C-alpha atoms as a PDB file:
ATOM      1  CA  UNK A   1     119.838 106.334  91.995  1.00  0.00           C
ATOM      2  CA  UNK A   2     118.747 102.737  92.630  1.00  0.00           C
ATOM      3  CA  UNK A   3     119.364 101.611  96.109  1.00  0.00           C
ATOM      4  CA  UNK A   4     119.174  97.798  97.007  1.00  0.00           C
ATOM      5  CA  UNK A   5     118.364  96.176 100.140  1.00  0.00           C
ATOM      6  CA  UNK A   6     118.793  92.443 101.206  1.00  0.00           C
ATOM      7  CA  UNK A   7     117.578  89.823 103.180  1.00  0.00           C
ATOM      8  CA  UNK A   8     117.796  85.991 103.448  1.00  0.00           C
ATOM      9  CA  UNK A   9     115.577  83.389 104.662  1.00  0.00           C
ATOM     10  CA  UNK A  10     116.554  79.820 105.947  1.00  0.00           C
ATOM     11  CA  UNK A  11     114.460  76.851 106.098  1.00  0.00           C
ATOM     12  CA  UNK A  12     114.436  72.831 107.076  1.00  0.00           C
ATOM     13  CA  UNK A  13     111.995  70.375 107.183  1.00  0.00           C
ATOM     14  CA  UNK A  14     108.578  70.093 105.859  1.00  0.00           C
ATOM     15  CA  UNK A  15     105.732  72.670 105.855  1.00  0.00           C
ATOM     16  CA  UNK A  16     104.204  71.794 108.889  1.00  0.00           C
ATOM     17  CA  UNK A  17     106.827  70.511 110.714  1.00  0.00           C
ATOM     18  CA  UNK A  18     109.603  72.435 109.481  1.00  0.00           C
ATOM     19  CA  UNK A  19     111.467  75.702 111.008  1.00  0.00           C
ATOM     20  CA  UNK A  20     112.675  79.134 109.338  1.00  0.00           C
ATOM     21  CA  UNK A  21     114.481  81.959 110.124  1.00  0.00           C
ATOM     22  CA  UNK A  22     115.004  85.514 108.931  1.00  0.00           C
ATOM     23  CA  UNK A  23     117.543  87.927 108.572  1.00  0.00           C
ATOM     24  CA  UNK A  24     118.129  91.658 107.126  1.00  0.00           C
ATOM     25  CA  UNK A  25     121.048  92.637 106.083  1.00  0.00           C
ATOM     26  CA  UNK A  26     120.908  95.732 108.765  1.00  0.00           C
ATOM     27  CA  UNK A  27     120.971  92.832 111.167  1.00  0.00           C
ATOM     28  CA  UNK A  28     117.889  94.280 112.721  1.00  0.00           C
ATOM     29  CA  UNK A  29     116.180  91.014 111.927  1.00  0.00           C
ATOM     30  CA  UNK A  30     119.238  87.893 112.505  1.00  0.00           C
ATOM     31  CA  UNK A  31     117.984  84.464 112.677  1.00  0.00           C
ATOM     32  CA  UNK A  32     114.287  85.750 113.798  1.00  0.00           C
ATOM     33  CA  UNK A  33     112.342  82.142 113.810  1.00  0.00           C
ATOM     34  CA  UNK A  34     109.632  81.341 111.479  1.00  0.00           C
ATOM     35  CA  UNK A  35     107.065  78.379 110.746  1.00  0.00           C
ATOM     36  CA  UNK A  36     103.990  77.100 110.104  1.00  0.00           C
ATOM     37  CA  UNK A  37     103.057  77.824 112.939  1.00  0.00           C
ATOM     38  CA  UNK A  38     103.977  81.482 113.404  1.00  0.00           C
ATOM     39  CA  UNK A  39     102.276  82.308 109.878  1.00  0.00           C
ATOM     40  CA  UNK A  40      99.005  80.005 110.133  1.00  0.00           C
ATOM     41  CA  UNK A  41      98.540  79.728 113.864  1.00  0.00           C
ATOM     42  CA  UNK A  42      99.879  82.167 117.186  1.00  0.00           C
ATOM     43  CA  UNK A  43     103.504  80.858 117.483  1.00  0.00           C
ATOM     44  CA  UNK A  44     106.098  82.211 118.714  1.00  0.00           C
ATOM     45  CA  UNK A  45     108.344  83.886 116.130  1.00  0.00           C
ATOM     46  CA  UNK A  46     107.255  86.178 112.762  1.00  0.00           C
ATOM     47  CA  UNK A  47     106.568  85.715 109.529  1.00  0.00           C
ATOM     48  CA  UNK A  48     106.257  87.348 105.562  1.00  0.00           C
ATOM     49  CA  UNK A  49     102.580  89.200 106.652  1.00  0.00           C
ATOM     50  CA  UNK A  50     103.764  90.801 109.471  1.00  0.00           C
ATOM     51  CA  UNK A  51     107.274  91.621 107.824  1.00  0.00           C
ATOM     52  CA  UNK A  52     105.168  93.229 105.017  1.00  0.00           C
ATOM     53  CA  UNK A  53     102.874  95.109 107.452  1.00  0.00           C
ATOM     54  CA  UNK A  54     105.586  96.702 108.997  1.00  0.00           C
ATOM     55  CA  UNK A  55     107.523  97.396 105.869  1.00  0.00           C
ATOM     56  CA  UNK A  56     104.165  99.148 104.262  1.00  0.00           C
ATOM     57  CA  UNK A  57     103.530 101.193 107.707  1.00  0.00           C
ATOM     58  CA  UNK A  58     107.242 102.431 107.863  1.00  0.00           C
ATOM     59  CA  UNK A  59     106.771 103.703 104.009  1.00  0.00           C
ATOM     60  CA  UNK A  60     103.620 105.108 104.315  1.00  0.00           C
ATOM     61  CA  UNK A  61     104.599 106.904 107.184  1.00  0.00           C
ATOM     62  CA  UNK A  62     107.393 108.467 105.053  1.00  0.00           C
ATOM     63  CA  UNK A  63     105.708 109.402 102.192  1.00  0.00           C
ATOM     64  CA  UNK A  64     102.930 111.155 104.079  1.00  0.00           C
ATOM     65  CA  UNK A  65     106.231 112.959 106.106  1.00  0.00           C
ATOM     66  CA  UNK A  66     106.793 114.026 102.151  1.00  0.00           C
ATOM     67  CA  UNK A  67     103.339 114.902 100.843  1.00  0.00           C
ATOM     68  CA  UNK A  68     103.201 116.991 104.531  1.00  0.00           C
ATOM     69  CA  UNK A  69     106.231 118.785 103.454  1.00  0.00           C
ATOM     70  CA  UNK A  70     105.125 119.525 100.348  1.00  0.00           C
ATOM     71  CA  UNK A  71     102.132 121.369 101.020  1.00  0.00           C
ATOM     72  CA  UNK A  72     104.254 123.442 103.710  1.00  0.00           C
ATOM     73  CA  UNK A  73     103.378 120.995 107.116  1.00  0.00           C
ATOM     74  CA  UNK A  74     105.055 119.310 109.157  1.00  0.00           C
ATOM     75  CA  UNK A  75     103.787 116.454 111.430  1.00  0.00           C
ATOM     76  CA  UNK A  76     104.141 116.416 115.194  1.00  0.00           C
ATOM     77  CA  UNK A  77     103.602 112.907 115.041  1.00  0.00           C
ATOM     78  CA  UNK A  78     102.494 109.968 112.534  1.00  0.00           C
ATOM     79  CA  UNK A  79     101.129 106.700 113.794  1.00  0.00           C
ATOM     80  CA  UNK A  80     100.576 103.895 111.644  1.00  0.00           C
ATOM     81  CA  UNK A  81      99.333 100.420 112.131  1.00  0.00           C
ATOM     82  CA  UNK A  82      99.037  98.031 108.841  1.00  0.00           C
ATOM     83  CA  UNK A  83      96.430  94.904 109.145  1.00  0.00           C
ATOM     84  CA  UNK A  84      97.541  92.907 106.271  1.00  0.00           C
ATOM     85  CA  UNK A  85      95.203  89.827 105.131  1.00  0.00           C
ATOM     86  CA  UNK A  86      96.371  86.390 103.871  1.00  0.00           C
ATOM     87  CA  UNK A  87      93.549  84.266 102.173  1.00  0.00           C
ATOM     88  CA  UNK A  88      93.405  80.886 100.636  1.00  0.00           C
ATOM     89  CA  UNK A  89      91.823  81.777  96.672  1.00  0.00           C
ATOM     90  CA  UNK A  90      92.269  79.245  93.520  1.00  0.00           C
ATOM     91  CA  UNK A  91      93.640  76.804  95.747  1.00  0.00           C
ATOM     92  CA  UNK A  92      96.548  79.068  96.855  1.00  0.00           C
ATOM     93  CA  UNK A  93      96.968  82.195  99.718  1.00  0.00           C
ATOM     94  CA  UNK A  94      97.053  85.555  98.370  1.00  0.00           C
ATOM     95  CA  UNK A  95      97.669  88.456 100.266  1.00  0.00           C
ATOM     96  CA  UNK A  96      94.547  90.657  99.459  1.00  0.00           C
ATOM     97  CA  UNK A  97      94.429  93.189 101.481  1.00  0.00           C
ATOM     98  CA  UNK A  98      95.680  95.897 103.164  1.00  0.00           C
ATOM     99  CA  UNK A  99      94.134  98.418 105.682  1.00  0.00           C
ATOM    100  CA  UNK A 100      96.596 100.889 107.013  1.00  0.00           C
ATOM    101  CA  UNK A 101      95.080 102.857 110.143  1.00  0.00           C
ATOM    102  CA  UNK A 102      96.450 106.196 110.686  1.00  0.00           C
ATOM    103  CA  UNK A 103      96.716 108.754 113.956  1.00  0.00           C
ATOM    104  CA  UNK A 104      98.924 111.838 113.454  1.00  0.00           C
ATOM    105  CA  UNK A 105      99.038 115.520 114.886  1.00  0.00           C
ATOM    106  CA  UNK A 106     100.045 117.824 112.388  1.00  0.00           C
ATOM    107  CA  UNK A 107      99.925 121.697 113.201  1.00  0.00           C
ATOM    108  CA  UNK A 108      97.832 123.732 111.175  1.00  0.00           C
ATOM    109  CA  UNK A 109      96.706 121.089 108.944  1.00  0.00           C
ATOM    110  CA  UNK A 110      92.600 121.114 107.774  1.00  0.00           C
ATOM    111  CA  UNK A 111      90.915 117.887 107.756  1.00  0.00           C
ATOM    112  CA  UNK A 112      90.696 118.196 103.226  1.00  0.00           C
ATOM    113  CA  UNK A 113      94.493 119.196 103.336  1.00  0.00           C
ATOM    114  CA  UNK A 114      95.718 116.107 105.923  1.00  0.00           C
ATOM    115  CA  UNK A 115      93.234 114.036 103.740  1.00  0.00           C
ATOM    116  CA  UNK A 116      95.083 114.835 100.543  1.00  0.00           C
ATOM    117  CA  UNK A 117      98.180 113.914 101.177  1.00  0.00           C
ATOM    118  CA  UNK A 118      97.335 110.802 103.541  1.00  0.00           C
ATOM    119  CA  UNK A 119      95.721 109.703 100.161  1.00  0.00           C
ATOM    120  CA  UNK A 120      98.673 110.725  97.835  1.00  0.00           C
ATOM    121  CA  UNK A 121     100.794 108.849 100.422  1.00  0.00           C
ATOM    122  CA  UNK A 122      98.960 105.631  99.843  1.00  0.00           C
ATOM    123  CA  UNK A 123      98.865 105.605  96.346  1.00  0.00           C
ATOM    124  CA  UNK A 124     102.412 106.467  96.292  1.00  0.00           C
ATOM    125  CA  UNK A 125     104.750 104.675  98.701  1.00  0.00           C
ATOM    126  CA  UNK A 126     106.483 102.179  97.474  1.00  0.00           C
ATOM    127  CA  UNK A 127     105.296  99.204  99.437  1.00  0.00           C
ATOM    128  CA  UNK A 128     101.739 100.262  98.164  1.00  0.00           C
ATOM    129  CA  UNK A 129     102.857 100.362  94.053  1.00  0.00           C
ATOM    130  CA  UNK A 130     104.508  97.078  95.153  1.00  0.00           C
ATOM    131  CA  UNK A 131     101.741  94.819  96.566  1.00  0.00           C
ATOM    132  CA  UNK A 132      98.827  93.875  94.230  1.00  0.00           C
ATOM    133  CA  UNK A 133      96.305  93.819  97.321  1.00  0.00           C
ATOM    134  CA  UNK A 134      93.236  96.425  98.226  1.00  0.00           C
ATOM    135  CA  UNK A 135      94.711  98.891 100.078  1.00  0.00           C
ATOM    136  CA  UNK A 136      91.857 100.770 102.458  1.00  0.00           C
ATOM    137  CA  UNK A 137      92.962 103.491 104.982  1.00  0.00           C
ATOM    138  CA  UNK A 138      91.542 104.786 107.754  1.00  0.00           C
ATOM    139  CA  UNK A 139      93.214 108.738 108.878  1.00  0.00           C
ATOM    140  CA  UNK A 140      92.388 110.769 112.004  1.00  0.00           C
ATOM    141  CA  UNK A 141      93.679 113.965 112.168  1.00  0.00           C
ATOM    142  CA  UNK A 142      94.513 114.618 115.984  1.00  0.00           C
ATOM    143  CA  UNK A 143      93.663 118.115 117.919  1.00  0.00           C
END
């Protein structure tokens, strides 16, 4: 089963001076302004990183919901934050990293057991087989 998912970007003017916007096909995102600004500076407005942050802590969230399940848990909460880096290499920007931070409370879960599946999570989300970046994580199991 192949599912597909769209969005569309819009954009005038220059690279500096020009202006963007975004939009999902869910219409969660419609029109959401970007620019040089809001990618390279603190504008108002979003841009790819952040997009891509959000997109890879949503996933990894999920698949560690599935890894949980699999070895017989199930998570009272999962918190993820993504810090995802944008460097200029080779004359170009690169996303190179990743660094997802985890917080969840999972009943009855061991330290080695929550571990193990934060870890198969990583390696096996989607966003994370997708991006050719470092991916670190830091997990904290919660009392």
């Amino acid at each position: 089963m192949a599912m597909k998912r769209t969005a569309s970007a819009a954009w005038a003017g220059g690279l500096k001076d020009g202006k963007g916007s975004i939009s999902t096909q869910s219409g969660v995102l419609a029109d959401a302004q970007y620019g040089f600004t809001t990618r390279f500076e603190d504008g108002p407005g979003t841009n790819p990183e952040e997009l891509i942050g959000a997109a890879h802590a949503g996933c990894f969230s999920m698949a560690l919901a599935a890894q949980l399940g699999e070895a017989g848990m199930t998570a009272e909460s999962i918190k993820t934050s993504a810090a995802v880096t944008l460097e200029k290499i080779d004359g170009g920007f690169s996303i190179t990293a990743v660094h997802l931070d985890l917080s969840a409370r999972i009943p009855g879960a061991t330290q080695a057991s929550f571990e193990a599946a934060a870890n198969k999570a990583k390696a096996g989300c989607p966003v994370s087989k997708l991006l050719n970046a470092k991916i670190t994580l830091d997990a904290r199991l919660e009392a």
